[in-house]
Coordinates of C-alpha atoms in Angstrom, one line a residue:
Chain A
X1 CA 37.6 60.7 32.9
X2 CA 39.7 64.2 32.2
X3 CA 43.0 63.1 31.9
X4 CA 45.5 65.8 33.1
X5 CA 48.8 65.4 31.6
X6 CA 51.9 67.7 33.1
X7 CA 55.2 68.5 31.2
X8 CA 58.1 68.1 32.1
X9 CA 58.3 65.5 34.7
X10 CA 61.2 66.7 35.9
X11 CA 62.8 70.1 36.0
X12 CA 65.9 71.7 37.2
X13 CA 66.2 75.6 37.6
X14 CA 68.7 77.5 39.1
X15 CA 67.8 79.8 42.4
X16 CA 66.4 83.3 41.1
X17 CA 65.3 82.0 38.0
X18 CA 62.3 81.2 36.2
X19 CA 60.3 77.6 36.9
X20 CA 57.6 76.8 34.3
X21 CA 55.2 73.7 34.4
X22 CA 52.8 73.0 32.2
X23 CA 49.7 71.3 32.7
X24 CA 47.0 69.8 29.7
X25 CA 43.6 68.6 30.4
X26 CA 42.1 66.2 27.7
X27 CA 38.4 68.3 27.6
X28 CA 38.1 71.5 28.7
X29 CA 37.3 72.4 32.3
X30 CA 35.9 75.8 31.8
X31 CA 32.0 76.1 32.8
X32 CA 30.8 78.3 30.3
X33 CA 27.9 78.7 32.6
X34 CA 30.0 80.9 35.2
X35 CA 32.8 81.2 33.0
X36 CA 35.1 79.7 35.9
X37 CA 38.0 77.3 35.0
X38 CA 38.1 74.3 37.5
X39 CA 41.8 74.2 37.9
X40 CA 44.0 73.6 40.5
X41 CA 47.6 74.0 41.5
X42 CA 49.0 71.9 44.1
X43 CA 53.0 71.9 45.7
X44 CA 54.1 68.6 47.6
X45 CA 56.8 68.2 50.1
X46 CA 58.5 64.9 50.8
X47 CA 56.2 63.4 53.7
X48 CA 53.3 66.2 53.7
X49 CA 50.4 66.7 51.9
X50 CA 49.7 68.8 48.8
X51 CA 49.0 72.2 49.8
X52 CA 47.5 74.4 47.8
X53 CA 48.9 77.4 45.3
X54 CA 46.3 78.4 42.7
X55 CA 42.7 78.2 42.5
X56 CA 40.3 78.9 39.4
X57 CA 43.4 78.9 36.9
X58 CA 44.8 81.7 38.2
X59 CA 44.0 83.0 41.9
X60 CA 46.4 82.7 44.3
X61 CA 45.5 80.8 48.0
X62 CA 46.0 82.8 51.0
X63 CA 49.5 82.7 52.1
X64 CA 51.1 81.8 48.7
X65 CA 54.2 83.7 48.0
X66 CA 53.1 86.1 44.8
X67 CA 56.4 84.9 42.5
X68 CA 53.6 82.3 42.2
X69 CA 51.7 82.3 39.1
X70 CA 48.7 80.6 37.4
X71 CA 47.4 81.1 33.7
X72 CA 45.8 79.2 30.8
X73 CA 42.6 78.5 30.1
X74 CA 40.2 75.9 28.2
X75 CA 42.7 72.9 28.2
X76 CA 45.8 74.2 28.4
X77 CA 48.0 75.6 31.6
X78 CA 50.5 77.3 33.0
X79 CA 52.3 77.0 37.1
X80 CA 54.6 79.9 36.4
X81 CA 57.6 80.4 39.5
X82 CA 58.8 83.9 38.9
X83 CA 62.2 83.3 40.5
X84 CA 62.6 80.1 42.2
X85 CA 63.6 79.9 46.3
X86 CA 64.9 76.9 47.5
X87 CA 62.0 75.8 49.8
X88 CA 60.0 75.8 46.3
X89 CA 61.8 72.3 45.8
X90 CA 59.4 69.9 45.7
X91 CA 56.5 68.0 43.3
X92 CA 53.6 70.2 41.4
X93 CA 50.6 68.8 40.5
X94 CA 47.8 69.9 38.5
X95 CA 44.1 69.2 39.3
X96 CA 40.5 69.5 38.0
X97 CA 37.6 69.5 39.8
X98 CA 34.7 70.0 36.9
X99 CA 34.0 67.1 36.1
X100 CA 34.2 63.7 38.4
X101 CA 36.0 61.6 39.2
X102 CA 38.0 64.0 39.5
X103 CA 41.8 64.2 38.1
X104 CA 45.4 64.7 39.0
X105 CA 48.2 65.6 36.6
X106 CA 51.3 62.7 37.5
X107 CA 53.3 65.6 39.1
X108 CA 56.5 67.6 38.2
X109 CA 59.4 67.3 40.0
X110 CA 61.3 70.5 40.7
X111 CA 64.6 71.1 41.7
X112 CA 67.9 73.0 41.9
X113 CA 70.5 73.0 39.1
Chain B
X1 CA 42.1 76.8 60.5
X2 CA 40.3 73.3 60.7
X3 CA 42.6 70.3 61.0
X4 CA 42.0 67.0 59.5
X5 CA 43.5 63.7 61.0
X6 CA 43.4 60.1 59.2
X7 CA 43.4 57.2 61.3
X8 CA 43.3 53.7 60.6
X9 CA 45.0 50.3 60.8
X10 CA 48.8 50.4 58.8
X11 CA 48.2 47.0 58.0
X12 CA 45.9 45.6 56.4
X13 CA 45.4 41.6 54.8
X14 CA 44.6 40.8 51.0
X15 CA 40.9 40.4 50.4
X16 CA 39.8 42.4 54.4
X17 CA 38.3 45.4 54.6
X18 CA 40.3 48.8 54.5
X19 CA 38.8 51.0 57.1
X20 CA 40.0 54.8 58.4
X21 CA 38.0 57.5 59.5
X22 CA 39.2 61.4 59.2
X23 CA 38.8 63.9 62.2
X24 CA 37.1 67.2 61.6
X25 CA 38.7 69.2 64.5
X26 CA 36.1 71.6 64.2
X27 CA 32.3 72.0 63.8
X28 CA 32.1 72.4 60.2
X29 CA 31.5 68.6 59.1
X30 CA 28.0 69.4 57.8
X31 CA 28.9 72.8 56.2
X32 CA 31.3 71.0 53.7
X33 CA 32.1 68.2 51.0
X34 CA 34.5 65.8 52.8
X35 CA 37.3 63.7 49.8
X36 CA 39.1 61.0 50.2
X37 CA 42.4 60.7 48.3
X38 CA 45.1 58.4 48.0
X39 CA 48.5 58.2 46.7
X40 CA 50.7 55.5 45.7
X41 CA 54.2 55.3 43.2
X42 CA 52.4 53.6 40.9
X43 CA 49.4 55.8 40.0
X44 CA 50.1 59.0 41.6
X45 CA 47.3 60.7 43.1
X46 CA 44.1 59.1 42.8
X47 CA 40.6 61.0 43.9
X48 CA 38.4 58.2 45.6
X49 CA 35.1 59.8 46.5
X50 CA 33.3 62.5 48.1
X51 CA 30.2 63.2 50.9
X52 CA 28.6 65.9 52.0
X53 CA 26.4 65.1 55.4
X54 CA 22.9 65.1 53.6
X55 CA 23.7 63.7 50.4
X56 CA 24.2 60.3 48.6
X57 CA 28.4 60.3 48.2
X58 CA 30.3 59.9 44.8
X59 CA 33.1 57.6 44.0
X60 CA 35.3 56.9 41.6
X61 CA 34.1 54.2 39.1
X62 CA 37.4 52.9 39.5
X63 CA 37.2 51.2 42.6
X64 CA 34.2 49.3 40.9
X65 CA 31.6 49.2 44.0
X66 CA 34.4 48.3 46.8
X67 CA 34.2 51.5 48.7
X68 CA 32.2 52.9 51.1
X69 CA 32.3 56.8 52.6
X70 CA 30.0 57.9 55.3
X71 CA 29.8 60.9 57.8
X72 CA 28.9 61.2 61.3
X73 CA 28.4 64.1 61.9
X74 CA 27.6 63.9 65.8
X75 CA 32.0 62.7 65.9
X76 CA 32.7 65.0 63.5
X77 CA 34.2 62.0 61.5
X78 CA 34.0 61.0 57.7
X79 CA 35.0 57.3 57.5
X80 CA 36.2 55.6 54.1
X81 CA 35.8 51.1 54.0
X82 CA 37.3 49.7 51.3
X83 CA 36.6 46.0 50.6
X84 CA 38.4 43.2 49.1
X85 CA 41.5 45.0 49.0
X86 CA 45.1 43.6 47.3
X87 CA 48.4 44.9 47.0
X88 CA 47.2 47.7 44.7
X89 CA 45.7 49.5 47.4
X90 CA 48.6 49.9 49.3
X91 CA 48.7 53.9 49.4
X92 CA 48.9 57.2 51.9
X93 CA 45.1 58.2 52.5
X94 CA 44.3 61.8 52.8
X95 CA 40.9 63.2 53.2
X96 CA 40.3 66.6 52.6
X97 CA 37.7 69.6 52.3
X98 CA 36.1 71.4 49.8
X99 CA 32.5 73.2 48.8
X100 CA 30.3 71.8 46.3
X101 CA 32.0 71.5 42.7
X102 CA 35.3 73.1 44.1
X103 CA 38.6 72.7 45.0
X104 CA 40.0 71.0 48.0
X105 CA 41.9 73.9 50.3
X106 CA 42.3 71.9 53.9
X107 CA 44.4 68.5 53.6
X108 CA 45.0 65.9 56.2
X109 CA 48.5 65.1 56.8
X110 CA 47.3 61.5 55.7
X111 CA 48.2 57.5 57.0
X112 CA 50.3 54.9 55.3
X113 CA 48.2 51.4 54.6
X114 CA 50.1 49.1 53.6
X115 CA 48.1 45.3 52.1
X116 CA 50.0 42.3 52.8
X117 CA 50.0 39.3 54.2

């Protein structure tokens, strides 16, 4: 199995600044085939589902406010919040979906300092 | 926008069968992979097993031959069975969609099962 391993798992950041998570998969989840990166960001609110941020590494979903920010590529990535709001309080996980079964990171919490 | 909706029993004893079934609200069942998901304190997000409507499904080796997904498509309903459960299976369930190989972009809002006697 890819193991996806997120850092920190915790994280407090005061409003208007900068949130960084970081997210490392144990084989890479690039497809050198199409050159895409199988790598998802997800955000979780206390009693809802994960909704989804980033796509492919790096494109944002539909909807998704543009403060943020996905990057990395290979095995190693980046959820970048350019200047945190507080309704971006919640728990950040990281996923691939190269290879199955496939993988969650254990989440990072974020909140408000 | 599709909505999907997990039903099942909240309760469920050691050693019966976990069953729920996930509502496609729309007509898209058969244009789509259909997930299973579940998530519990102890091991976080956990990826059971996939189907898409005219192909064998996929699990997770780590449920070691105990589950079951299926889709009928003439309900628009994917339906998960897990057998011989214990307390370890005690989780939320979400299904959710995706394409072939992608990632999962429609979430159900999921159902608590709880295993105990």
């Amino acid at each position: 199995d890819i193991v996806m391993t997120q850092s920190p798992d915790s994280l407090a950041v005061s409003l208007g600044e900068r949130a960084t998570i970081n997210c490392k998969s144990s084989q890479t989840v690039l497809y050198s085939y199409n050159n895409k990166t199988y790598l998802a960001w997800y955000q979780q609110k206390p009693g809802q589902p994960p909704k989804l941020l980033i796509y492919w590494a790096s494109s944002r979903q539909s909807g998704v406010p543009d403060r943020f920010r996905g990057s990395g590529s290979g095995t190693d990535f980046t959820l970048t919040i350019s200047s945190l709001q507080a309704e971006d309080v919640a728990v950040y996980y990281c996923h691939q979906y190269f290879l199955p079964p496939y993988t969650f990171g254990q989440g990072t919490t974020l909140e408000i300092k | 926008q599709v909505q999907l909706q997990e039903s099942g029993p909240g309760l469920v004893k050691p050693s019966e069968t976990l069953s729920l079934t996930c509502n496609v609200s729309d007509d898209s069942i058969n244009r789509y992979y259909w997930s299973w998901i579940r998530q519990s304190p102890g091991k976080g997000l956990e990826w059971i097993g996939n189907i898409f409507y005219s192909a064998s499904p996929n699990y997770n080796p780590s449920l070691k031959g105990r589950v079951t997904i299926s889709v009928d498509t003439s309900k628009n309903q994917v339906s998960l069975k897990l057998i011989s459960v214990t307390a370890a299976d005690t989780a939320v369930y979400y299904c959710a969609r995706h394409w072939a190989k992608n990632y999962m972009d429609v979430w159900g809002n999921g159902t608590t099962v709880t295993v105990s006697s």
